[in-house]
Short mmCIF file of C-alpha atoms in Angstrom, two decimals:
data_model
loop_
_atom_site.label_atom_id
_atom_site.label_comp_id
_atom_site.label_asym_id
_atom_site.label_seq_id
_atom_site.Cartn_x
_atom_site.Cartn_y
_atom_site.Cartn_z
CA LYS J 1 15.49 -21.65 -61.44
CA ARG J 2 18.67 -21.40 -59.46
CA ARG J 3 18.17 -24.67 -57.69
CA GLU J 4 17.69 -26.44 -60.97
CA LYS J 5 20.97 -25.10 -62.25
CA ARG J 6 22.80 -26.03 -59.05
CA LYS J 7 21.56 -29.62 -59.16
CA GLY J 8 23.41 -30.20 -62.44
CA ARG J 9 26.77 -29.06 -61.11
CA LYS J 10 29.30 -31.70 -60.19
CA LYS J 11 31.79 -31.22 -57.47
CA MET J 12 35.10 -30.45 -59.10
CA LYS J 13 38.11 -32.06 -57.61
CA ASN J 14 41.59 -30.67 -57.92
CA PRO J 15 44.06 -33.49 -57.17
CA ILE J 16 47.16 -31.25 -57.03
CA ASN J 17 45.71 -28.73 -54.57
CA ASN J 18 44.07 -31.61 -52.69
CA GLU J 19 47.44 -33.30 -52.18
CA LYS J 20 49.11 -30.09 -51.13
CA PHE J 21 46.42 -29.43 -48.52
CA ARG J 22 46.66 -32.98 -47.23
CA GLU J 23 50.43 -32.70 -46.93
CA VAL J 24 50.11 -29.36 -45.02
CA LEU J 25 47.49 -30.86 -42.71
CA GLU J 26 49.64 -33.96 -42.07
CA ASN J 27 52.78 -31.97 -41.51
CA SER J 28 51.00 -29.72 -38.99
CA GLY J 29 50.68 -32.69 -36.66
CA MET J 30 47.05 -31.81 -35.91
CA ASN J 31 43.84 -33.63 -36.73
CA MET J 32 41.17 -31.80 -38.71
CA LYS J 33 39.35 -30.48 -35.66
CA GLN J 34 42.49 -29.10 -34.12
CA PHE J 35 43.48 -27.61 -37.40
CA SER J 36 40.18 -25.91 -37.96
CA ASP J 37 40.14 -24.52 -34.48
CA TYR J 38 43.77 -23.28 -34.66
CA PHE J 39 43.33 -21.46 -37.97
CA GLU J 40 39.75 -20.48 -37.25
CA ILE J 41 38.53 -22.19 -40.41
CA PRO J 42 35.09 -23.93 -40.34
CA TYR J 43 35.51 -27.70 -39.85
CA ARG J 44 33.29 -28.47 -42.85
CA THR J 45 35.59 -26.32 -45.06
CA VAL J 46 38.65 -28.25 -43.86
CA GLN J 47 36.77 -31.54 -44.60
CA ASP J 48 35.97 -30.27 -48.13
CA TRP J 49 39.54 -29.25 -48.77
CA LYS J 50 40.90 -32.57 -47.58
CA SER J 51 38.44 -34.58 -49.72
CA GLY J 52 38.87 -32.33 -52.77
CA ALA J 53 35.26 -31.29 -52.89
CA ARG J 54 36.51 -27.72 -52.70
CA LYS J 55 39.74 -26.09 -53.45
CA CYS J 56 41.78 -24.31 -50.84
CA PRO J 57 42.83 -21.00 -52.35
CA ASP J 58 46.54 -21.10 -53.22
CA TYR J 59 47.25 -17.84 -51.25
CA LEU J 60 45.65 -19.28 -48.16
CA LEU J 61 47.57 -22.56 -48.48
CA SER J 62 50.83 -20.50 -48.59
CA LEU J 63 49.81 -18.40 -45.57
CA ILE J 64 48.97 -21.60 -43.61
CA GLN J 65 52.27 -23.14 -44.51
CA TYR J 66 54.11 -19.91 -43.56
CA LYS J 67 52.40 -19.76 -40.14
CA ILE J 68 53.13 -23.43 -39.48
CA GLU J 69 56.82 -22.89 -40.28
CA LYS J 70 57.10 -19.68 -38.27
CA GLU J 71 55.38 -21.12 -35.25
CA GLY J 72 57.30 -24.38 -35.37
CA LEU J 73 54.28 -26.70 -35.45
#
């Protein structure tokens, strides 16, 4: 039953969050692999955030931005 329910779900896109994440990724100066390794976030998760298939939590986006600023990346 669960699988049947999941099949009907569509991937939700969040264009505002998607753009914020893309901006943070671009400003970091890292590619997706480097970014995922540096922040210890699974590569597939970073891919999904960049494409908009999944939403990066706002609190995490803020923490990533803070770390980038503080470490001068």
